[in-house]
């Protein structure tokens, strides 16, 4: 008998305001054609004035709990993956727990930038497998537009705001890949690439939150290689071929990265859930946003094998293989 972390419900939230490329081109020297051609992005959602990352997270978790048919008061652990917390401290997870959970259960943030949701799932899965908790909420929530330098057209067109969440529950499996739940998690980082993609502020440096800085071409090159390797690592660990995967749910940074990774893996592009066109790069929120979209439109069904993978600042990268 094996303890498995089963995804019992998925939910997502995008702020009401959406900004198309054409609207962006009115204030930045860019064009719809350039943005679509280089990134596949068509629009992004932007949090309203006063709308905080915790508000986005709470909206997504509320939907995930409803989908799972569970009350937040019964959840044993709250993890928020975010790069854009409400405040430097406390953790944004404290706000989510206060709004929806019961006092006394652990809550904390995970910071692994665009890999944050994968990191958060891995942490929650290990808590569940260790028997320390029986349920967990993992939410990726970001207000990335708050970190944009509107004078830097190479970054400001690429990011958006949003949140996505899953409810995990401990169930028993038999230890084989036909079990429902998380089958494997793999995490990596290499801090030698710190300067490739970073925010140029912080409490211990500038005392400001700073702006996103990125060496786009370098990031692109590493992303395709690292993500393809992360997928291969998960397949090897589970002794399955790429054909066994029903859906690849990648971090939604750039359509060209998704296409490049699928090509490198020999994966049918029709098996890749793509939502980056609708919400741009929402960092830790992008995988659960894509997962929720795939579940909502009926493509991702119970029993399907779903492989999630991400790469982000650090660099950090990793994968989660889950049977829905
Ligand atoms: N609009 C119009 N023109 C632009 C824009 C813009 N928004 N931004 C840059 N350009 C221009 C440049 O000035 C340059 O002009 P020049 O040739 O006259 O000098 C030209 O477009 C090409 O610029 P490059 O930087 O070479 O463009 P590239 O093809 O590399 O595309 C991009 C840039 C989209 C950032 C690409 O490098 C990329 O996708 N990198 C990956 C970044 C990413 O996805 N990061 C997300 C975080 S990491 C992650 O999540 C995995």
mmCIF file of C-alpha atoms and ligand atoms in Angstrom:
data_model
loop_
_atom_site.group_PDB
_atom_site.id
_atom_site.type_symbol
_atom_site.label_atom_id
_atom_site.label_comp_id
_atom_site.label_asym_id
_atom_site.label_seq_id
_atom_site.Cartn_x
_atom_site.Cartn_y
_atom_site.Cartn_z
ATOM 1 C CA UNK A 1 0.000 0.000 0.000
ATOM 2 C CA UNK A 2 1.284 3.440 -0.950
ATOM 3 C CA UNK A 3 0.009 6.842 0.114
ATOM 4 C CA UNK A 4 -0.785 8.985 -2.909
ATOM 5 C CA UNK A 5 -1.546 12.712 -3.091
ATOM 6 C CA UNK A 6 -4.631 12.808 -5.287
ATOM 7 C CA UNK A 7 -5.787 16.008 -7.001
ATOM 8 C CA UNK A 8 -9.374 16.267 -5.774
ATOM 9 C CA UNK A 9 -10.188 19.687 -7.226
ATOM 10 C CA UNK A 10 -8.723 22.387 -9.459
ATOM 11 C CA UNK A 11 -9.630 26.080 -9.651
ATOM 12 C CA UNK A 12 -8.315 29.257 -11.206
ATOM 13 C CA UNK A 13 -8.898 32.967 -11.295
ATOM 14 C CA UNK A 14 -7.930 35.738 -13.713
ATOM 15 C CA UNK A 15 -8.445 39.410 -12.827
ATOM 16 C CA UNK A 16 -11.333 41.066 -14.676
ATOM 17 C CA UNK A 17 -9.205 43.562 -16.586
ATOM 18 C CA UNK A 18 -7.554 42.167 -19.679
ATOM 19 C CA UNK A 19 -5.144 44.022 -21.914
ATOM 20 C CA UNK A 20 -4.643 43.019 -25.544
ATOM 21 C CA UNK A 21 -1.371 43.428 -27.399
ATOM 22 C CA UNK A 22 -2.952 46.229 -29.442
ATOM 23 C CA UNK A 23 -3.818 48.122 -26.245
ATOM 24 C CA UNK A 24 -0.284 47.585 -24.918
ATOM 25 C CA UNK A 25 1.144 48.930 -28.182
ATOM 26 C CA UNK A 26 -0.465 52.286 -27.376
ATOM 27 C CA UNK A 27 1.904 52.848 -24.471
ATOM 28 C CA UNK A 28 4.926 50.696 -25.415
ATOM 29 C CA UNK A 29 6.926 50.686 -28.670
ATOM 30 C CA UNK A 30 5.752 47.243 -29.797
ATOM 31 C CA UNK A 31 3.126 45.564 -31.977
ATOM 32 C CA UNK A 32 0.629 42.714 -31.817
ATOM 33 C CA UNK A 33 2.509 41.064 -34.666
ATOM 34 C CA UNK A 34 5.893 41.118 -32.836
ATOM 35 C CA UNK A 35 4.470 39.819 -29.549
ATOM 36 C CA UNK A 36 2.455 37.010 -31.179
ATOM 37 C CA UNK A 37 5.349 36.017 -33.430
ATOM 38 C CA UNK A 38 7.986 35.931 -30.637
ATOM 39 C CA UNK A 39 5.883 34.649 -27.736
ATOM 40 C CA UNK A 40 2.403 33.505 -28.843
ATOM 41 C CA UNK A 41 0.880 35.908 -26.293
ATOM 42 C CA UNK A 42 -2.303 37.735 -27.367
ATOM 43 C CA UNK A 43 -3.575 39.194 -24.103
ATOM 44 C CA UNK A 44 -2.850 39.310 -20.370
ATOM 45 C CA UNK A 45 -4.954 40.022 -17.284
ATOM 46 C CA UNK A 46 -3.957 42.770 -14.876
ATOM 47 C CA UNK A 47 -4.902 42.928 -11.194
ATOM 48 C CA UNK A 48 -7.028 45.982 -10.353
ATOM 49 C CA UNK A 49 -5.667 48.734 -8.162
ATOM 50 C CA UNK A 50 -5.765 47.393 -4.620
ATOM 51 C CA UNK A 51 -6.241 43.792 -5.784
ATOM 52 C CA UNK A 52 -3.557 41.757 -4.048
ATOM 53 C CA UNK A 53 -1.897 38.422 -4.796
ATOM 54 C CA UNK A 54 -3.756 36.959 -1.802
ATOM 55 C CA UNK A 55 -7.079 38.075 -3.352
ATOM 56 C CA UNK A 56 -6.237 36.181 -6.545
ATOM 57 C CA UNK A 57 -5.107 33.158 -4.517
ATOM 58 C CA UNK A 58 -8.242 33.116 -2.352
ATOM 59 C CA UNK A 59 -10.483 33.293 -5.446
ATOM 60 C CA UNK A 60 -8.670 30.336 -7.066
ATOM 61 C CA UNK A 61 -8.607 28.256 -3.864
ATOM 62 C CA UNK A 62 -12.320 28.890 -3.293
ATOM 63 C CA UNK A 63 -13.047 27.382 -6.718
ATOM 64 C CA UNK A 64 -10.681 24.450 -6.174
ATOM 65 C CA UNK A 65 -12.314 23.640 -2.820
ATOM 66 C CA UNK A 66 -15.765 23.773 -4.454
ATOM 67 C CA UNK A 67 -14.588 21.457 -7.253
ATOM 68 C CA UNK A 68 -13.212 19.053 -4.622
ATOM 69 C CA UNK A 69 -16.410 19.283 -2.568
ATOM 70 C CA UNK A 70 -14.321 20.204 0.472
ATOM 71 C CA UNK A 71 -14.376 22.849 3.170
ATOM 72 C CA UNK A 72 -11.148 24.787 3.693
ATOM 73 C CA UNK A 73 -11.556 24.219 7.433
ATOM 74 C CA UNK A 74 -10.756 20.523 6.816
ATOM 75 C CA UNK A 75 -7.476 21.243 4.991
ATOM 76 C CA UNK A 76 -4.267 20.451 6.898
ATOM 77 C CA UNK A 77 -1.708 22.553 4.970
ATOM 78 C CA UNK A 78 -1.705 25.715 2.806
ATOM 79 C CA UNK A 79 1.164 26.424 0.414
ATOM 80 C CA UNK A 80 1.270 29.511 -1.794
ATOM 81 C CA UNK A 81 3.831 29.590 -4.602
ATOM 82 C CA UNK A 82 4.501 33.231 -5.387
ATOM 83 C CA UNK A 83 7.153 35.726 -6.403
ATOM 84 C CA UNK A 84 4.864 38.684 -5.749
ATOM 85 C CA UNK A 85 3.727 38.397 -2.104
ATOM 86 C CA UNK A 86 1.354 40.978 -0.621
ATOM 87 C CA UNK A 87 4.156 42.037 1.719
ATOM 88 C CA UNK A 88 7.761 41.006 2.255
ATOM 89 C CA UNK A 89 6.352 39.186 5.275
ATOM 90 C CA UNK A 90 4.228 37.473 6.570
ATOM 91 C CA UNK A 91 3.710 34.818 3.923
ATOM 92 C CA UNK A 92 0.787 35.343 1.568
ATOM 93 C CA UNK A 93 -0.261 31.813 2.599
ATOM 94 C CA UNK A 94 -1.181 33.233 6.023
ATOM 95 C CA UNK A 95 -3.858 35.363 4.353
ATOM 96 C CA UNK A 96 -5.227 32.388 2.413
ATOM 97 C CA UNK A 97 -5.337 30.258 5.560
ATOM 98 C CA UNK A 98 -6.998 33.056 7.542
ATOM 99 C CA UNK A 99 -9.666 33.483 4.854
ATOM 100 C CA UNK A 100 -10.436 29.836 4.130
ATOM 101 C CA UNK A 101 -8.627 27.508 6.530
ATOM 102 C CA UNK A 102 -8.681 26.679 10.196
ATOM 103 C CA UNK A 103 -6.358 28.363 12.694
ATOM 104 C CA UNK A 104 -3.328 26.335 13.691
ATOM 105 C CA UNK A 105 -2.574 24.416 10.490
ATOM 106 C CA UNK A 106 0.760 25.196 8.779
ATOM 107 C CA UNK A 107 0.856 27.740 5.979
ATOM 108 C CA UNK A 108 3.861 29.085 4.120
ATOM 109 C CA UNK A 109 5.024 30.479 0.788
ATOM 110 C CA UNK A 110 7.361 28.775 -1.642
ATOM 111 C CA UNK A 111 9.622 30.928 -3.794
ATOM 112 C CA UNK A 112 10.950 29.246 -6.911
ATOM 113 C CA UNK A 113 9.610 31.826 -9.385
ATOM 114 C CA UNK A 114 8.083 30.152 -12.472
ATOM 115 C CA UNK A 115 8.840 26.694 -11.007
ATOM 116 C CA UNK A 116 7.021 27.604 -7.786
ATOM 117 C CA UNK A 117 3.906 25.506 -8.398
ATOM 118 C CA UNK A 118 5.980 22.410 -9.187
ATOM 119 C CA UNK A 119 8.059 23.047 -6.047
ATOM 120 C CA UNK A 120 4.893 23.579 -3.988
ATOM 121 C CA UNK A 121 3.334 20.329 -5.232
ATOM 122 C CA UNK A 122 6.536 18.432 -4.432
ATOM 123 C CA UNK A 123 6.606 19.825 -0.872
ATOM 124 C CA UNK A 124 2.919 19.070 -0.274
ATOM 125 C CA UNK A 125 3.289 15.568 -1.743
ATOM 126 C CA UNK A 126 6.149 14.824 0.640
ATOM 127 C CA UNK A 127 4.132 16.060 3.649
ATOM 128 C CA UNK A 128 1.274 13.785 2.586
ATOM 129 C CA UNK A 129 3.484 10.764 1.838
ATOM 130 C CA UNK A 130 5.218 11.193 5.216
ATOM 131 C CA UNK A 131 1.807 10.977 6.872
ATOM 132 C CA UNK A 132 2.189 14.434 8.432
ATOM 133 C CA UNK A 133 -0.953 15.823 6.766
ATOM 134 C CA UNK A 134 -3.933 14.220 5.058
ATOM 135 C CA UNK A 135 -4.781 17.129 2.776
ATOM 136 C CA UNK A 136 -3.191 20.240 1.315
ATOM 137 C CA UNK A 137 -3.972 23.227 -0.841
ATOM 138 C CA UNK A 138 -1.280 24.341 -3.278
ATOM 139 C CA UNK A 139 -1.868 27.608 -5.090
ATOM 140 C CA UNK A 140 0.276 29.513 -7.561
ATOM 141 C CA UNK A 141 -0.668 33.190 -7.407
ATOM 142 C CA UNK A 142 1.066 36.142 -9.003
ATOM 143 C CA UNK A 143 0.716 39.838 -9.689
ATOM 144 C CA UNK A 144 3.663 39.893 -12.115
ATOM 145 C CA UNK A 145 2.576 43.151 -13.753
ATOM 146 C CA UNK A 146 3.578 44.897 -10.500
ATOM 147 C CA UNK A 147 7.209 43.985 -11.291
ATOM 148 C CA UNK A 148 7.287 45.347 -14.833
ATOM 149 C CA UNK A 149 9.478 48.157 -16.085
ATOM 150 C CA UNK A 150 7.253 49.740 -18.738
ATOM 151 C CA UNK A 151 10.379 51.237 -20.346
ATOM 152 C CA UNK A 152 11.759 47.762 -21.057
ATOM 153 C CA UNK A 153 9.766 46.417 -23.996
ATOM 154 C CA UNK A 154 11.710 43.146 -24.009
ATOM 155 C CA UNK A 155 10.043 42.106 -20.719
ATOM 156 C CA UNK A 156 6.902 44.182 -20.138
ATOM 157 C CA UNK A 157 4.959 42.538 -22.970
ATOM 158 C CA UNK A 158 5.502 39.007 -21.639
ATOM 159 C CA UNK A 159 3.859 38.864 -18.193
ATOM 160 C CA UNK A 160 0.398 38.864 -16.618
ATOM 161 C CA UNK A 161 -1.478 38.277 -13.346
ATOM 162 C CA UNK A 162 -3.569 35.305 -12.172
ATOM 163 C CA UNK A 163 -3.865 32.336 -9.844
ATOM 164 C CA UNK A 164 -4.548 28.619 -9.974
ATOM 165 C CA UNK A 165 -4.961 26.066 -7.205
ATOM 166 C CA UNK A 166 -5.340 22.377 -6.476
ATOM 167 C CA UNK A 167 -6.695 20.516 -3.453
ATOM 168 C CA UNK A 168 -4.710 17.399 -2.629
ATOM 169 C CA UNK A 169 -6.034 14.559 -0.511
ATOM 170 C CA UNK A 170 -4.254 11.463 0.826
ATOM 171 C CA UNK A 171 -5.581 8.266 -0.749
ATOM 172 C CA UNK A 172 -4.150 4.774 -0.931
ATOM 173 C CA UNK A 173 -2.597 3.309 -4.044
ATOM 174 C CA UNK A 174 -0.734 0.152 -4.938
ATOM 175 C CA UNK A 175 2.552 1.804 -5.887
ATOM 176 C CA UNK A 176 2.190 1.472 -9.666
ATOM 177 C CA UNK A 177 1.690 4.074 -12.386
ATOM 178 C CA UNK A 178 -2.002 3.218 -12.766
ATOM 179 C CA UNK A 179 -2.577 4.672 -9.269
ATOM 180 C CA UNK A 180 -4.409 7.968 -9.101
ATOM 181 C CA UNK A 181 -2.367 10.841 -7.640
ATOM 182 C CA UNK A 182 1.143 12.212 -7.836
ATOM 183 C CA UNK A 183 3.478 9.513 -9.156
ATOM 184 C CA UNK A 184 6.748 11.447 -9.069
ATOM 185 C CA UNK A 185 8.272 14.853 -8.446
ATOM 186 C CA UNK A 186 11.724 16.022 -9.519
ATOM 187 C CA UNK A 187 13.229 19.383 -8.540
ATOM 188 C CA UNK A 188 16.417 21.119 -9.666
ATOM 189 C CA UNK A 189 18.197 24.439 -9.383
ATOM 190 C CA UNK A 190 21.471 25.995 -10.473
ATOM 191 C CA UNK A 191 22.181 29.345 -8.847
ATOM 192 C CA UNK A 192 25.071 30.001 -11.216
ATOM 193 C CA UNK A 193 22.402 31.389 -13.550
ATOM 194 C CA UNK A 194 21.047 33.865 -10.964
ATOM 195 C CA UNK A 195 21.663 36.895 -13.222
ATOM 196 C CA UNK A 196 19.921 35.482 -16.298
ATOM 197 C CA UNK A 197 16.451 36.217 -14.946
ATOM 198 C CA UNK A 198 15.977 38.195 -11.768
ATOM 199 C CA UNK A 199 14.309 41.124 -10.078
ATOM 200 C CA UNK A 200 16.690 44.031 -9.470
ATOM 201 C CA UNK A 201 15.321 44.904 -6.014
ATOM 202 C CA UNK A 202 14.802 43.349 -2.621
ATOM 203 C CA UNK A 203 14.720 44.065 1.125
ATOM 204 C CA UNK A 204 18.432 43.382 1.701
ATOM 205 C CA UNK A 205 19.681 45.215 -1.401
ATOM 206 C CA UNK A 206 17.631 48.189 -2.579
ATOM 207 C CA UNK A 207 14.748 48.124 -0.081
ATOM 208 C CA UNK A 208 12.425 48.231 -3.106
ATOM 209 C CA UNK A 209 10.690 45.357 -4.872
ATOM 210 C CA UNK A 210 12.522 46.088 -8.155
ATOM 211 C CA UNK A 211 11.796 45.164 -11.763
ATOM 212 C CA UNK A 212 12.169 42.010 -13.843
ATOM 213 C CA UNK A 213 15.448 41.771 -15.752
ATOM 214 C CA UNK A 214 16.053 39.003 -18.249
ATOM 215 C CA UNK A 215 18.584 37.836 -20.801
ATOM 216 C CA UNK A 216 15.840 36.550 -23.082
ATOM 217 C CA UNK A 217 17.886 34.571 -25.598
ATOM 218 C CA UNK A 218 19.895 32.790 -22.890
ATOM 219 C CA UNK A 219 16.751 31.968 -20.915
ATOM 220 C CA UNK A 220 15.111 30.602 -24.047
ATOM 221 C CA UNK A 221 18.081 28.354 -24.846
ATOM 222 C CA UNK A 222 18.301 26.912 -21.321
ATOM 223 C CA UNK A 223 14.524 26.516 -21.035
ATOM 224 C CA UNK A 224 14.180 24.169 -24.012
ATOM 225 C CA UNK A 225 17.117 22.001 -22.890
ATOM 226 C CA UNK A 226 16.223 21.884 -19.170
ATOM 227 C CA UNK A 227 12.523 21.273 -19.760
ATOM 228 C CA UNK A 228 13.113 18.443 -22.227
ATOM 229 C CA UNK A 229 15.561 16.865 -19.733
ATOM 230 C CA UNK A 230 13.044 17.286 -16.893
ATOM 231 C CA UNK A 231 10.397 15.458 -18.906
ATOM 232 C CA UNK A 232 12.825 12.676 -19.824
ATOM 233 C CA UNK A 233 13.832 12.310 -16.164
ATOM 234 C CA UNK A 234 10.189 11.826 -15.125
ATOM 235 C CA UNK A 235 9.572 9.283 -17.906
ATOM 236 C CA UNK A 236 12.696 7.298 -16.992
ATOM 237 C CA UNK A 237 11.893 7.313 -13.255
ATOM 238 C CA UNK A 238 8.398 5.966 -13.967
ATOM 239 C CA UNK A 239 9.561 3.558 -16.714
ATOM 240 C CA UNK A 240 7.093 4.950 -19.242
ATOM 241 C CA UNK A 241 7.447 6.392 -22.740
ATOM 242 C CA UNK A 242 6.301 9.825 -23.863
ATOM 243 C CA UNK A 243 3.361 8.109 -25.637
ATOM 244 C CA UNK A 244 1.908 7.127 -22.234
ATOM 245 C CA UNK A 245 1.480 10.797 -21.309
ATOM 246 C CA UNK A 246 -2.019 12.043 -22.116
ATOM 247 C CA UNK A 247 -1.304 15.722 -21.501
ATOM 248 C CA UNK A 248 1.782 17.860 -21.067
ATOM 249 C CA UNK A 249 0.884 20.877 -18.903
ATOM 250 C CA UNK A 250 3.974 23.070 -19.103
ATOM 251 C CA UNK A 251 4.782 26.389 -17.515
ATOM 252 C CA UNK A 252 3.228 28.917 -19.888
ATOM 253 C CA UNK A 253 6.057 31.351 -20.657
ATOM 254 C CA UNK A 254 6.325 31.408 -24.385
ATOM 255 C CA UNK A 255 4.639 29.397 -27.155
ATOM 256 C CA UNK A 256 7.987 28.997 -28.913
ATOM 257 C CA UNK A 257 9.466 27.343 -25.793
ATOM 258 C CA UNK A 258 6.454 24.987 -25.649
ATOM 259 C CA UNK A 259 6.799 24.117 -29.342
ATOM 260 C CA UNK A 260 10.581 23.671 -29.037
ATOM 261 C CA UNK A 261 10.214 21.358 -26.023
ATOM 262 C CA UNK A 262 7.475 19.259 -27.670
ATOM 263 C CA UNK A 263 9.570 18.951 -30.831
ATOM 264 C CA UNK A 264 12.674 17.891 -28.867
ATOM 265 C CA UNK A 265 10.618 15.220 -27.084
ATOM 266 C CA UNK A 266 8.864 13.964 -30.220
ATOM 267 C CA UNK A 267 5.551 14.789 -28.545
ATOM 268 C CA UNK A 268 2.389 15.410 -30.560
ATOM 269 C CA UNK A 269 1.765 19.195 -30.133
ATOM 270 C CA UNK A 270 -1.974 18.411 -29.772
ATOM 271 C CA UNK A 271 -1.134 16.838 -26.385
ATOM 272 C CA UNK A 272 0.257 20.114 -25.008
ATOM 273 C CA UNK A 273 -2.145 22.344 -23.062
ATOM 274 C CA UNK A 274 -1.448 25.900 -24.199
ATOM 275 C CA UNK A 275 -3.001 28.931 -22.496
ATOM 276 C CA UNK A 276 -0.137 31.426 -22.686
ATOM 277 C CA UNK A 277 -1.980 33.234 -25.499
ATOM 278 C CA UNK A 278 -4.770 34.145 -23.042
ATOM 279 C CA UNK A 279 -2.851 35.187 -19.919
ATOM 280 C CA UNK A 280 0.853 35.606 -20.836
ATOM 281 C CA UNK A 281 3.505 34.431 -18.370
ATOM 282 C CA UNK A 282 1.942 34.340 -14.903
ATOM 283 C CA UNK A 283 4.985 32.667 -13.312
ATOM 284 C CA UNK A 284 3.921 30.197 -10.571
ATOM 285 C CA UNK A 285 0.253 30.568 -11.525
ATOM 286 C CA UNK A 286 0.652 29.422 -15.108
ATOM 287 C CA UNK A 287 0.636 25.625 -14.675
ATOM 288 C CA UNK A 288 -2.492 25.508 -12.488
ATOM 289 C CA UNK A 289 -4.173 28.024 -14.829
ATOM 290 C CA UNK A 290 -3.471 25.695 -17.759
ATOM 291 C CA UNK A 291 -4.478 22.628 -15.735
ATOM 292 C CA UNK A 292 -7.758 24.249 -14.726
ATOM 293 C CA UNK A 293 -8.458 25.232 -18.351
ATOM 294 C CA UNK A 294 -7.829 21.664 -19.543
ATOM 295 C CA UNK A 295 -10.097 20.217 -16.843
ATOM 296 C CA UNK A 296 -12.836 22.814 -17.420
ATOM 297 C CA UNK A 297 -13.009 22.254 -21.180
ATOM 298 C CA UNK A 298 -13.097 18.464 -20.726
ATOM 299 C CA UNK A 299 -9.765 17.643 -22.364
ATOM 300 C CA UNK A 300 -8.151 16.467 -19.102
ATOM 301 C CA UNK A 301 -10.286 13.622 -17.719
ATOM 302 C CA UNK A 302 -10.126 11.482 -14.588
ATOM 303 C CA UNK A 303 -7.549 8.735 -15.139
ATOM 304 C CA UNK A 304 -5.464 10.781 -17.584
ATOM 305 C CA UNK A 305 -1.697 10.893 -17.087
ATOM 306 C CA UNK A 306 -0.572 14.526 -16.844
ATOM 307 C CA UNK A 307 3.020 15.702 -16.867
ATOM 308 C CA UNK A 308 3.701 19.196 -15.547
ATOM 309 C CA UNK A 309 7.076 20.868 -16.061
ATOM 310 C CA UNK A 310 8.498 24.310 -15.383
ATOM 311 C CA UNK A 311 11.610 26.407 -15.437
ATOM 312 C CA UNK A 312 12.195 29.801 -13.909
ATOM 313 C CA UNK A 313 14.589 32.233 -12.290
ATOM 314 C CA UNK A 314 17.426 30.774 -10.255
ATOM 315 C CA UNK A 315 17.512 28.812 -12.518
ATOM 316 C CA UNK A 316 15.001 26.413 -11.018
ATOM 317 C CA UNK A 317 13.242 23.636 -12.905
ATOM 318 C CA UNK A 318 11.400 20.381 -12.361
ATOM 319 C CA UNK A 319 8.446 18.143 -13.083
ATOM 320 C CA UNK A 320 5.405 16.505 -11.507
ATOM 321 C CA UNK A 321 3.778 13.409 -13.007
ATOM 322 C CA UNK A 322 0.210 12.876 -11.840
ATOM 323 C CA UNK A 323 -2.666 10.594 -12.720
ATOM 324 C CA UNK A 324 -5.871 12.617 -12.467
HETATM 325 N N1 LIG B 1 8.327 44.766 -29.483
HETATM 326 C C1 LIG B 1 8.948 44.995 -30.636
HETATM 327 N N2 LIG B 1 10.267 44.768 -30.822
HETATM 328 C C2 LIG B 1 10.952 44.276 -29.770
HETATM 329 C C3 LIG B 1 10.339 44.023 -28.542
HETATM 330 C C4 LIG B 1 8.963 44.298 -28.417
HETATM 331 N N3 LIG B 1 8.287 44.078 -27.293
HETATM 332 N N4 LIG B 1 11.267 43.547 -27.688
HETATM 333 C C5 LIG B 1 12.424 43.476 -28.358
HETATM 334 N N5 LIG B 1 12.241 43.920 -29.627
HETATM 335 C C6 LIG B 1 13.204 44.022 -30.691
HETATM 336 C C7 LIG B 1 14.626 44.153 -30.179
HETATM 337 O O1 LIG B 1 14.933 45.481 -29.860
HETATM 338 C C8 LIG B 1 15.411 43.627 -31.355
HETATM 339 O O2 LIG B 1 15.523 44.648 -32.306
HETATM 340 P P1 LIG B 1 16.889 44.832 -33.143
HETATM 341 O O3 LIG B 1 17.039 43.575 -33.931
HETATM 342 O O4 LIG B 1 16.600 46.041 -33.983
HETATM 343 O O5 LIG B 1 17.971 45.030 -32.133
HETATM 344 C C9 LIG B 1 14.511 42.557 -31.942
HETATM 345 O O6 LIG B 1 13.190 42.813 -31.443
HETATM 346 C C10 LIG B 1 14.929 41.155 -31.557
HETATM 347 O O7 LIG B 1 15.149 41.137 -30.152
HETATM 348 P P2 LIG B 1 15.604 39.827 -29.437
HETATM 349 O O8 LIG B 1 15.775 40.080 -27.983
HETATM 350 O O9 LIG B 1 16.762 39.252 -30.197
HETATM 351 O O10 LIG B 1 14.319 38.942 -29.681
HETATM 352 P P3 LIG B 1 14.150 37.397 -29.478
HETATM 353 O O11 LIG B 1 13.820 36.769 -30.770
HETATM 354 O O12 LIG B 1 15.234 36.796 -28.665
HETATM 355 O O13 LIG B 1 12.820 37.366 -28.604
HETATM 356 C C11 LIG B 1 12.125 37.058 -26.336
HETATM 357 C C12 LIG B 1 12.803 37.973 -27.329
HETATM 358 C C13 LIG B 1 10.654 36.919 -26.730
HETATM 359 C C14 LIG B 1 12.236 37.670 -24.948
HETATM 360 C C15 LIG B 1 12.811 35.684 -26.384
HETATM 361 O O14 LIG B 1 14.175 35.806 -26.186
HETATM 362 C C16 LIG B 1 12.248 34.739 -25.369
HETATM 363 O O15 LIG B 1 11.142 34.280 -25.499
HETATM 364 N N6 LIG B 1 13.014 34.368 -24.318
HETATM 365 C C17 LIG B 1 12.530 33.535 -23.267
HETATM 366 C C18 LIG B 1 12.044 34.442 -22.229
HETATM 367 C C19 LIG B 1 10.946 33.913 -21.404
HETATM 368 O O16 LIG B 1 10.031 33.274 -21.842
HETATM 369 N N7 LIG B 1 11.049 34.239 -20.154
HETATM 370 C C20 LIG B 1 10.036 33.941 -19.234
HETATM 371 C C21 LIG B 1 10.589 33.656 -17.941
HETATM 372 S S1 LIG B 1 11.572 32.238 -17.970
HETATM 373 C C22 LIG B 1 10.569 31.044 -18.132
HETATM 374 O O17 LIG B 1 9.475 31.184 -17.749
HETATM 375 C C23 LIG B 1 11.040 29.828 -18.742
#
